[in-house]
Coordinates of C-alpha atoms and ligand atoms in Angstrom, one line a residue:
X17 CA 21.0 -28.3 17.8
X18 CA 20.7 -28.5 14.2
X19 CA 20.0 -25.1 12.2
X20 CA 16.7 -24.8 10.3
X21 CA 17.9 -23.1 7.7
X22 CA 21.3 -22.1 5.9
X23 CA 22.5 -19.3 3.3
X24 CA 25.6 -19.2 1.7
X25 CA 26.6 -16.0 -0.1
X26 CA 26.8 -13.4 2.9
X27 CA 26.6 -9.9 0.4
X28 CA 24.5 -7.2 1.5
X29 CA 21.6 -9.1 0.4
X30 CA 22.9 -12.8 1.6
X31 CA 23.5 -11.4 4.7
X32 CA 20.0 -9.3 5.0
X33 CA 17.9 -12.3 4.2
X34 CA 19.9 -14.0 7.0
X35 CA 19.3 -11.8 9.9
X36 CA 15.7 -11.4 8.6
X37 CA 15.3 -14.9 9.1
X38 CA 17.6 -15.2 12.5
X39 CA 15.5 -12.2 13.5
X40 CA 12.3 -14.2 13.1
X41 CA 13.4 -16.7 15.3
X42 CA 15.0 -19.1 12.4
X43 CA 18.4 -20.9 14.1
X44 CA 20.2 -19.9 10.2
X45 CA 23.7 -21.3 9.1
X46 CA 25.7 -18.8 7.4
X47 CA 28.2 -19.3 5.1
X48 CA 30.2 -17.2 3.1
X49 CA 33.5 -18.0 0.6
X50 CA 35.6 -15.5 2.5
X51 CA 35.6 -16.4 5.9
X52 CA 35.9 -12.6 7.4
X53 CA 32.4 -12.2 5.5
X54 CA 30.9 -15.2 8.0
X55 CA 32.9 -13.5 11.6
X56 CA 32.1 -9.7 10.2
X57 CA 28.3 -11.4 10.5
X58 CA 28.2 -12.7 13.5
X59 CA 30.4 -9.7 15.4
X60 CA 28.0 -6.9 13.6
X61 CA 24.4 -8.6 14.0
X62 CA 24.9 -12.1 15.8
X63 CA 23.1 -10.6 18.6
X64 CA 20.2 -10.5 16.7
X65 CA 19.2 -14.0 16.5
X66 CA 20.8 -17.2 16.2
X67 CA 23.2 -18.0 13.8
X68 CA 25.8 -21.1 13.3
X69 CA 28.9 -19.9 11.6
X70 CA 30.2 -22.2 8.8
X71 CA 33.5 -22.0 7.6
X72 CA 32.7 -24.6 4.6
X73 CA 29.7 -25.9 2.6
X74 CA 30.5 -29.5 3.9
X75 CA 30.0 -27.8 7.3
X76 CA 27.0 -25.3 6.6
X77 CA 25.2 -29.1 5.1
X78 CA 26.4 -30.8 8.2
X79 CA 24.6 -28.1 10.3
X80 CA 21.4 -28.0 8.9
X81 CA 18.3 -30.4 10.5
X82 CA 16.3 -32.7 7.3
X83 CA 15.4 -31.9 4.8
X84 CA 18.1 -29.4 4.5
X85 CA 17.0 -26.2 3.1
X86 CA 19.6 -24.1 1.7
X87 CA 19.3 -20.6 0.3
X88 CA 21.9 -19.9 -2.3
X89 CA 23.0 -15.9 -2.6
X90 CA 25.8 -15.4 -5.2
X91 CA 25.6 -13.7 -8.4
X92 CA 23.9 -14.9 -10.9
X93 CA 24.9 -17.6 -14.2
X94 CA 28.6 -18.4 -13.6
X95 CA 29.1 -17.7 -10.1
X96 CA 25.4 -19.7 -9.2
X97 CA 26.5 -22.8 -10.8
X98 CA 29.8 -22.6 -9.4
X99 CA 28.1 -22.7 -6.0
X100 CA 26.0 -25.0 -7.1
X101 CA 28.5 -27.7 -8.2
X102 CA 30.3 -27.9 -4.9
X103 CA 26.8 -27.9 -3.0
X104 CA 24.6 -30.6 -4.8
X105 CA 26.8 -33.3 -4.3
X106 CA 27.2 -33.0 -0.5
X107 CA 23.5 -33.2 -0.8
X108 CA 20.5 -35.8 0.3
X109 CA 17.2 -36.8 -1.5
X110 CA 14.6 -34.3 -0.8
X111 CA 17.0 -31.7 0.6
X112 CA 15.8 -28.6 -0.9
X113 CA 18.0 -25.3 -2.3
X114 CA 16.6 -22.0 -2.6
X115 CA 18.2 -19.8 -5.3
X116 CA 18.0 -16.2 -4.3
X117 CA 19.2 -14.3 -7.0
X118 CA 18.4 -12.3 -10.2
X119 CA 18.8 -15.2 -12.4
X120 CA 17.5 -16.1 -16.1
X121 CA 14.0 -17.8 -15.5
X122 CA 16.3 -20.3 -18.4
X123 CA 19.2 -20.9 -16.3
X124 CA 16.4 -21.9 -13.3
X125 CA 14.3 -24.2 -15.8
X126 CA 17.7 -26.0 -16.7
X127 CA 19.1 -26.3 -12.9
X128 CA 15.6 -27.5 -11.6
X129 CA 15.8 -30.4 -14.0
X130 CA 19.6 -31.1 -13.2
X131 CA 18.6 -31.3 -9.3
X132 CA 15.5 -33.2 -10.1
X133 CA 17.4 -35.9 -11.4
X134 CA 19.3 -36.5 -8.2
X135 CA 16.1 -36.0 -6.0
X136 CA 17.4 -32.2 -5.1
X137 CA 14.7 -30.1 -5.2
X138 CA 15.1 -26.9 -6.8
X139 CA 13.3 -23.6 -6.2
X140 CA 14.3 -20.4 -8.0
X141 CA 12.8 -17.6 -5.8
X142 CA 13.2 -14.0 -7.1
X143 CA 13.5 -12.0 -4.0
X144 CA 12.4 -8.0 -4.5
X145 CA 13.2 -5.4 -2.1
X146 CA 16.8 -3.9 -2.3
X147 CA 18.6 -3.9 0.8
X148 CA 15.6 -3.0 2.8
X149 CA 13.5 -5.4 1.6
X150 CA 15.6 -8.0 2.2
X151 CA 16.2 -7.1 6.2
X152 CA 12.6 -6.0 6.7
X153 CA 10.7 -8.0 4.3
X154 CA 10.9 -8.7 0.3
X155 CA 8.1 -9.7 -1.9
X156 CA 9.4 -13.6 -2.7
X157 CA 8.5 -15.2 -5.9
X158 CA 9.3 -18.9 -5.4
X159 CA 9.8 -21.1 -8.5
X160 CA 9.7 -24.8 -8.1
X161 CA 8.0 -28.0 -7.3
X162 CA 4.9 -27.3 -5.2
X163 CA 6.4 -29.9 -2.2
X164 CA 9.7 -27.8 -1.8
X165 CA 7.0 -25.0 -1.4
X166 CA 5.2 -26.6 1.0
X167 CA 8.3 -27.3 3.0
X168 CA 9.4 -23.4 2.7
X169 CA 6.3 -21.9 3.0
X170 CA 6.1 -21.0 6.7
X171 CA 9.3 -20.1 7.0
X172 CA 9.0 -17.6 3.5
X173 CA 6.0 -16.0 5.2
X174 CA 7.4 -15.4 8.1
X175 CA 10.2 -13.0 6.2
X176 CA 8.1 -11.7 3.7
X177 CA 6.8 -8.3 3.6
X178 CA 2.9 -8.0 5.3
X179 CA 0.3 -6.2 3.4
X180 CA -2.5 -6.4 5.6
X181 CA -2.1 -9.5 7.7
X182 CA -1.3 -11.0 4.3
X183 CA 2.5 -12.1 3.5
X184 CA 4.1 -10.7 0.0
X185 CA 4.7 -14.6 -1.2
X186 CA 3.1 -17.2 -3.0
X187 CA 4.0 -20.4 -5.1
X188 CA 4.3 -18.8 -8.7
X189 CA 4.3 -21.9 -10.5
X190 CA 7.5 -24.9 -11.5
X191 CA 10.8 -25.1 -12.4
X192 CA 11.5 -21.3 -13.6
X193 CA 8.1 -19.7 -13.1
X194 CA 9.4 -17.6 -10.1
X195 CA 12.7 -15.9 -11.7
X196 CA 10.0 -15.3 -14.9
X197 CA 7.7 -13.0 -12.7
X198 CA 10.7 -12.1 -10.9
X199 CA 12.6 -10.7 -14.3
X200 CA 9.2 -9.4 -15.6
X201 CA 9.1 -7.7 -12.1
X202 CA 12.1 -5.7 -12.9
X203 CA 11.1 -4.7 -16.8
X204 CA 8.0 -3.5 -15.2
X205 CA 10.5 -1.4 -12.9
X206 CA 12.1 -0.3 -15.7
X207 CA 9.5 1.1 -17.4
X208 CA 7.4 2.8 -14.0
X209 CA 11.1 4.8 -13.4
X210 CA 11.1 5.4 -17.2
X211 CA 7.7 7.4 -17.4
X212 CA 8.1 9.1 -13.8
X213 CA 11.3 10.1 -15.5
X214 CA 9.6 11.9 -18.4
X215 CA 7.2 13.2 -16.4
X216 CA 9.8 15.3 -14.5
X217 CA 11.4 16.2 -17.9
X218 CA 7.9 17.4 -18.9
X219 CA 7.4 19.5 -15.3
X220 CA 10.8 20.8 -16.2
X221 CA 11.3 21.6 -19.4
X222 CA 7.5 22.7 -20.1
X223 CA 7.1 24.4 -16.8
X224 CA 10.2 25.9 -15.5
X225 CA 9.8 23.7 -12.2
X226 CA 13.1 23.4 -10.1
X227 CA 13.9 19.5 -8.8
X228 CA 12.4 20.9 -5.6
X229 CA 9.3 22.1 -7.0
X230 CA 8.5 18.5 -9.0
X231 CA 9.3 16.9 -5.6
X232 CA 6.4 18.7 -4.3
X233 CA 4.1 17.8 -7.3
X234 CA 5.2 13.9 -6.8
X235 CA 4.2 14.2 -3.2
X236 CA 0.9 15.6 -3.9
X237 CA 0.4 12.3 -6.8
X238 CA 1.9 10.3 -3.9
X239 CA -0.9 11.6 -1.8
X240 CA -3.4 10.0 -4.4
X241 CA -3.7 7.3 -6.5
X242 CA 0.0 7.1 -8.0
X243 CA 1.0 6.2 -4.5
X244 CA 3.5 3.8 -4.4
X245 CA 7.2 3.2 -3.3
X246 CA 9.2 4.4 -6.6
X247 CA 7.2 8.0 -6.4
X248 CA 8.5 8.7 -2.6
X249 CA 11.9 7.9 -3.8
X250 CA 11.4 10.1 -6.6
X251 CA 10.5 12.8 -4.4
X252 CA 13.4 12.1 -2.2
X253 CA 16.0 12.5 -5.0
X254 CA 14.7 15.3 -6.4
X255 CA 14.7 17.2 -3.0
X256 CA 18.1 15.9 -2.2
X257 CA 20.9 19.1 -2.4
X258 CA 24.6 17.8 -3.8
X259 CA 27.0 18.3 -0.7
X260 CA 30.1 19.3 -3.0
X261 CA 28.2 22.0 -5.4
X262 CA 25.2 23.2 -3.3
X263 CA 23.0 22.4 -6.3
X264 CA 20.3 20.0 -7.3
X265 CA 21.4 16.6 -7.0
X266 CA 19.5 15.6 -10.1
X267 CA 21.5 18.4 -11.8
X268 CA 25.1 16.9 -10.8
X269 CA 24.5 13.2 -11.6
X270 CA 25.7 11.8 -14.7
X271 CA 22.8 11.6 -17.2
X272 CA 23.7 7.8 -18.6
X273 CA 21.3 5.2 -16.9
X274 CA 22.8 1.8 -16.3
X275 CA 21.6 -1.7 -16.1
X276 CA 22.6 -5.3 -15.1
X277 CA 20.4 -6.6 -17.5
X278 CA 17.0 -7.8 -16.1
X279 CA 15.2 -5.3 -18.1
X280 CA 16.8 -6.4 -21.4
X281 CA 16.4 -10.0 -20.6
X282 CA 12.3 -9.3 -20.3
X283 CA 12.2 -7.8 -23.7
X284 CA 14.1 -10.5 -25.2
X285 CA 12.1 -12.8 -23.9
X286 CA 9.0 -11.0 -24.6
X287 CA 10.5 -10.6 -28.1
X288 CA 10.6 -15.1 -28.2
X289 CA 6.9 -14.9 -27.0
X290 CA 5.7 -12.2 -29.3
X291 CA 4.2 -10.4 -26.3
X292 CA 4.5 -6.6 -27.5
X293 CA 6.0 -5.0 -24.2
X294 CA 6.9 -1.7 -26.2
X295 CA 7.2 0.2 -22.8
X296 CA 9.3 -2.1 -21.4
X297 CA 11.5 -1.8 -24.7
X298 CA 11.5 1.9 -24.6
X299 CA 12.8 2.1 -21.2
X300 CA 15.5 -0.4 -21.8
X301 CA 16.0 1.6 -25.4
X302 CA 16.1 4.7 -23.4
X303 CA 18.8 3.6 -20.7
X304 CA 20.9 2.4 -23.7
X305 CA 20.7 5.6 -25.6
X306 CA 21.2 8.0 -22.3
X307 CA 24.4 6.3 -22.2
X308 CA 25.1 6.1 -26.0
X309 CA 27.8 9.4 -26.2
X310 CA 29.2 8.8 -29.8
X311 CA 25.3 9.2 -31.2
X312 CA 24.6 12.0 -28.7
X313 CA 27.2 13.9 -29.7
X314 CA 26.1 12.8 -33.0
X315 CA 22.7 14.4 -32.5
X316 CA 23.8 17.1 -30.4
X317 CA 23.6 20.3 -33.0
X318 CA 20.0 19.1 -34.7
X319 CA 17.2 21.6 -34.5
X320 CA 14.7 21.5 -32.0
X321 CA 11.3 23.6 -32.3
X322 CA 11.0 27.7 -32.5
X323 CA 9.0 28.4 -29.7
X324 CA 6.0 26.4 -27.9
X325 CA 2.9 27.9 -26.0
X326 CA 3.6 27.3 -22.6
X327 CA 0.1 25.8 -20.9
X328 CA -1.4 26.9 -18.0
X329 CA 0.2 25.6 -14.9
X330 CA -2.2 24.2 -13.0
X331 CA -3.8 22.3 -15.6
X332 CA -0.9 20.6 -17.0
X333 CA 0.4 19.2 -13.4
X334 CA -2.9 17.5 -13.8
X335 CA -2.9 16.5 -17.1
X336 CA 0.6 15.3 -16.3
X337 CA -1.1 12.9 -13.5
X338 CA -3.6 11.4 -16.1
X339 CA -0.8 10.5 -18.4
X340 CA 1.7 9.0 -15.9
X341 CA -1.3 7.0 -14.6
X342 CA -2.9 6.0 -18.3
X343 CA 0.7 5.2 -19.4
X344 CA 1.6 3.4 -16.2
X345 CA -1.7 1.0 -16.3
X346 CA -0.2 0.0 -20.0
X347 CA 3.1 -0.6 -18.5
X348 CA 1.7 -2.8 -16.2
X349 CA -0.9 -4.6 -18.9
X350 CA 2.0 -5.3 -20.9
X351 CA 3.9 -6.9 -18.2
X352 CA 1.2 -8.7 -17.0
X353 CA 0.1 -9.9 -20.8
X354 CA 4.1 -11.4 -21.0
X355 CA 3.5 -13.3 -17.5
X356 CA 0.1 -14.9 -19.0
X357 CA 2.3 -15.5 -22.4
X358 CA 5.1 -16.9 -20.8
X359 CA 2.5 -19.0 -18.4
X360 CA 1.2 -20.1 -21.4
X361 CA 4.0 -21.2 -24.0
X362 CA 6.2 -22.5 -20.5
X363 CA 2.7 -24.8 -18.8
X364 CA 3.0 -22.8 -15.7
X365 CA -0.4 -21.9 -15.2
X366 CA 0.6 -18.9 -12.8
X367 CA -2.4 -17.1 -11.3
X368 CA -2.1 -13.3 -12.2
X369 CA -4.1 -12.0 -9.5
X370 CA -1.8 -13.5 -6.7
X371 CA 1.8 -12.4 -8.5
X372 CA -0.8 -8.6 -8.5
X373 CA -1.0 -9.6 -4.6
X374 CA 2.5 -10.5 -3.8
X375 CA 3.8 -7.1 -6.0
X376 CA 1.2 -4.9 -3.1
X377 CA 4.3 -4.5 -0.8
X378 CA 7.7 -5.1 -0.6
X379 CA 9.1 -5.0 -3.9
X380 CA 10.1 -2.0 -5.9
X381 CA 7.1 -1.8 -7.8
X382 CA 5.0 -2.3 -4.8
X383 CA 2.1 0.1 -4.8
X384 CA -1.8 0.9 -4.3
X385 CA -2.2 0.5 -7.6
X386 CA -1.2 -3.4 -7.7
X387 CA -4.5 -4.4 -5.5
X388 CA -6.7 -2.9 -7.8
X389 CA -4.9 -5.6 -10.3
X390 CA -5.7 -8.1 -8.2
X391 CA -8.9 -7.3 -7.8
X392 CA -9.3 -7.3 -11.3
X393 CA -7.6 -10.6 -12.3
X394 CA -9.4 -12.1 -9.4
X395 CA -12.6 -10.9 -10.6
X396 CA -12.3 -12.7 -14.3
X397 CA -9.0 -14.8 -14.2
X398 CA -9.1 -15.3 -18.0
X399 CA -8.9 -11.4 -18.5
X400 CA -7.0 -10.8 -22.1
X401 CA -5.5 -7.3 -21.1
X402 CA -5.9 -5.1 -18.0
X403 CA -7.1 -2.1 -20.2
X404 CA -10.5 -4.3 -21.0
X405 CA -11.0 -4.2 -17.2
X406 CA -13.9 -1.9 -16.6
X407 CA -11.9 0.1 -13.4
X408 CA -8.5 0.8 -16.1
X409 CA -11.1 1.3 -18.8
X410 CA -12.9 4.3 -16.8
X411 CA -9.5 5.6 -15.9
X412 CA -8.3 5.8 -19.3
X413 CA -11.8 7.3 -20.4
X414 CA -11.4 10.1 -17.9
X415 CA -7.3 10.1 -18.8
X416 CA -6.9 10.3 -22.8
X417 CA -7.5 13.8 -23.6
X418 CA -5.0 15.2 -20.9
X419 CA -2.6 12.3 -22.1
X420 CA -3.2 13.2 -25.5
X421 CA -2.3 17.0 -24.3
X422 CA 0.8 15.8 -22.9
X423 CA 1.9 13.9 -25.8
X424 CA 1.3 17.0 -28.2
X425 CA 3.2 19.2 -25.8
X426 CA 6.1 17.2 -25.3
X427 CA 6.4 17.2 -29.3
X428 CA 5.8 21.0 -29.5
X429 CA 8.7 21.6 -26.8
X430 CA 10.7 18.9 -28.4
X431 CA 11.3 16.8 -25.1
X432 CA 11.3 12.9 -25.6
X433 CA 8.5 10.7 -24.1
X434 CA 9.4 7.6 -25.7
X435 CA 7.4 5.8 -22.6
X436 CA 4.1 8.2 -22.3
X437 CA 4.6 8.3 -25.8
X438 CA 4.3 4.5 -27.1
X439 CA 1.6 3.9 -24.0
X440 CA -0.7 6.1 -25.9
X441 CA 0.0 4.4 -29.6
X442 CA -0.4 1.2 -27.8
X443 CA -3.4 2.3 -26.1
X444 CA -5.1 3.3 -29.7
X445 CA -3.5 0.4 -31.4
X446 CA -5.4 -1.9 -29.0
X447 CA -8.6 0.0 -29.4
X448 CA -8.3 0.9 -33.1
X449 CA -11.4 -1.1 -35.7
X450 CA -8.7 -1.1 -38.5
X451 CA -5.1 -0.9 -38.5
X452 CA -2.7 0.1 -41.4
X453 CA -1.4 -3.7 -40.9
X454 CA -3.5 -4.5 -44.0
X455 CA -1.2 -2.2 -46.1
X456 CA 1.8 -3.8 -44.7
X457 CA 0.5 -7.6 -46.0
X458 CA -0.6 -5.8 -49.5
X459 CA 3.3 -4.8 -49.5
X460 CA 4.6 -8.0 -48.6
X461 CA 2.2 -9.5 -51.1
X462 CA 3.9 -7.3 -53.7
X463 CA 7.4 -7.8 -53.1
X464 CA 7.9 -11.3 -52.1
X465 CA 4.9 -12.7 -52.6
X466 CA 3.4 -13.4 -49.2
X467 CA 0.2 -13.9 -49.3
X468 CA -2.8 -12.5 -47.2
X469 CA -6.0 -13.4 -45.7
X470 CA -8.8 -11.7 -47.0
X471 CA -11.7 -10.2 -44.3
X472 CA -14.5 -11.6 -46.6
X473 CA -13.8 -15.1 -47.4
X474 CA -11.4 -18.0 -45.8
X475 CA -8.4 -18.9 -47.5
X476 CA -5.0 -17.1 -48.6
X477 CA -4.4 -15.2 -51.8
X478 CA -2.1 -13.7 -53.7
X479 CA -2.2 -10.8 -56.0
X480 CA -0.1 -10.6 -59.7
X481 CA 1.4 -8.3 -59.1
X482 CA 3.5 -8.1 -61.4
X483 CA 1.2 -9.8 -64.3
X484 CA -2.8 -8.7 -65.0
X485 CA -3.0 -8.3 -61.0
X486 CA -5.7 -11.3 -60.9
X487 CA -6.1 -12.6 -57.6
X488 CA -5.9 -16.4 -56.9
X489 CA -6.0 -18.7 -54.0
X490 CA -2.7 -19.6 -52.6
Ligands
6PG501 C1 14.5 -5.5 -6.9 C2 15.4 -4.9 -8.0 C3 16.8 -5.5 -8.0 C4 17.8 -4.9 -9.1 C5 17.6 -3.5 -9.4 C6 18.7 -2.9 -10.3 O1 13.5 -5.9 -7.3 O2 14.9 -5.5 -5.7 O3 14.8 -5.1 -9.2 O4 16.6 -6.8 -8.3 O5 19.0 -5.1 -8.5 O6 16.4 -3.3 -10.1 O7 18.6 -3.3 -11.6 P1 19.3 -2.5 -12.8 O8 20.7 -2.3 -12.3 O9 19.2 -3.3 -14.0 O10 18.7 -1.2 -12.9

């Protein structure tokens, strides 16, 4: 009996994705470079479905039934193509490989049309979840020719994760369309932990709460509409006691936040696109500076403020709420303003209120929050920012003036909210009549001679600046 499905690249995730599928009744080839990898599988877990050890790739392709579907698990760039070069050629026409990994949405566009032009059909898939996700159900975002999807879509839905009889996957859109939403996924991430973050900075250094009282207060927002999956962790690692010390966890760990990159690749990107992600670029900014020593130490001995009035308590866990849920819908309209972008400049056509959908569960961002996105995408597709959405607009009506609080508190007591912070400029940059942009052409007109547009009549001008200071068309 022929499998139905292989993976190669037997990790922690390689190997989750595999009993997930073995466990949904899936006959799954495994294959791993190391061959104790492959037996450590099948002496841990082989009870758990059925899975066809292969020791090779020639023999994990000779195992599989037509068209083969492989699913590729290695790290991504170097190691992928590596993989990739030993794999294609043992390949048939209309055999179908499934790349699993985190990688660049570019290195998937590039790959596809390699594949392509032997018949291989290529799908990048960004696969969400962690460990967890991967055993019990990621959110899949599947790249690629809409015929490879067709071919993978009962057997993606049947290891996705279920929100409401409804499985966390959906064809994003060609070639690298699914690794896009997948990286934009992750900057998203990045800039959700960023603000929760702050807003435990704020509870502590404005308050006086211990790690165990703000794990409290993100229980009670977990209770309401900030529920989601990255505030229960929260609450977990903030209630967690170090084993060696006795003390806070929070308090013993290293303050220097890492990163393999995802984040930084979605601002680049977003930077190529012009799509102004700025919290996305604070929270990747704010990971690189945590970690930065030389200017910390630097900055170490500058003065902070003389005193702050210390607000009432009760009030400013709520104002606190507003601001992590106004800043967090601007998180989220940025990243969904770079998918349309992206959609855009790369002819993808991806449908917003489904990637909203397939983000519900799952994933690391996954969250109650994402299906009032849906709903609002689905209700006008062609929606040019979330916060124009009459829902986020009523929540950031009822939000500003506590966010505004916040922001003016966290100055007064000197603690940085680069994310809360730059949600609220971008929020008033987005609703502002005039911006001091026009004094920014008037200086470029001056210096270099740049030109401007005018808000009276059509054309571009240019002031002497230098000379009488007559204006003429350019
Ligand atoms: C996911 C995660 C995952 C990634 C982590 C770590 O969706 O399951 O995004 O893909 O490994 O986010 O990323 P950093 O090391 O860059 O924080």
């Amino acid at each position: 009996d022929k499998a139905h499905i292989g993976v190669t690249g037997l990790a922690v995730m390689g190997r989750n994705l595999a009993r997930n599928l073995a466990r949904n009744g899936h006959r799954v080839a495994v294959h791993n470079r190391h061959r104790e990898r492959t037996d450590e599988l099948l002496e841990l877990f082989g009870s758990e479905g059925e899975f066809v050890p292969s020791y090779s790739l020639r023999e994990l392709v000779d195992s599989l039934e037509r068209p083969r579907r492989v699913v590729v698990m290695v790290k991504a760039g170097g190691p992928t193509d590596a993989v990739l070069e030993e794999l294609v050629p043992l390949l048939d026409e209309q055999d179908i490989v499934v790349d699993a990994g985190n990688a660049n949405f570019e290195d998937t566009r590039r790959r596809e049309a390699e594949l392509a032009e032997r018949g291989v059909r290529f799908v990048g898939a960004g696969v969400s979840g962690g460990e967890e996700g991967a055993l019990h159900g990621p959110s899949i975002m599947p790249g690629g020719a809409s015929s490879a999807y067709r071919d993978l879509e009962p057997t993606l839905r049947s290891i996705a994760a279920d929100v409401e009889g409804t499985p966390c996957v959906t064809h994003v859109g060609p070639d690298g369309a699914g690794h896009f939403v997948k990286m934009v996924h992750n900057g998203i991430e990045y800039a959700d932990m960023q603000l929760i973050a702050e807003t435990y900075d704020l509870l502590r250094g404005v308050l006086g709460h211990t790690p165990a009282q703000s794990a409290e207060t993100f229980r009670s927002f977990d209770r309401g509409r900030l529920n989601s999956y990255l505030i229960g962790i929260t609450a977990e690692v903030l209630d967690h006691t170090d084993e060696r010390t006795g003390r806070p966890f929070v308090d013993v760990v290293l303050d220097q936040a890492e990163q393999k990159g995802t984040g930084r690749w979605t601002v680049q990107n977003a930077l190529e696109l012009a799509s102004p992600v700025s919290g996305i670029a604070e929270a990747v900014f704010a990971r690189s500076l945590s970690g930065n020593t030389e200017l910390r130490a630097a900055g170490s001995g500058l003065p902070g403020p003389r005193g702050a009035r210390t607000p009432e308590r009760e009030q400013f866990v709520a104002d606190v709420e507003q601001a992590l849920y106004a800043s967090k819908i601007v998180a989220y309209a940025q990243g969904f303003d770079q998918i349309r972008a992206g959609s855009h400049a790369y002819g993808w056509e991806i449908d917003l209120a489904s990637v909203a959908a397939i983000w519900r569960g799952g994933c690391i961002i996954r969250a109650k929050f994402l299906d009032r996105i849906r709903a609002a995408y689905e209700q006008n597709p062609g929606l040019a920012s979330l916060l124009a959405d009459e829902d986020f607009r009523q929540a950031l009506s009822g939000a500003q003036e506590s966010w505004r609080r916040v922001v003016a508190t966290a100055a007064e007591f000197g603690l940085p909210t680069p994310g809360i912070s730059s949600a609220l400029a971008y929020y008033d940059t987005l609703r502002a009549e005039r911006l001091p942009a026009a004094l920014v052409q008037g200086q470029r007109d001056y210096f270099g001679a740049h030109t401007y547009r005018r808000t009276d009549v059509d054309g571009v001008f240019h002031t002497e600046w230098a000379g009488d200071r007559s204006e003429h068309e350019a």
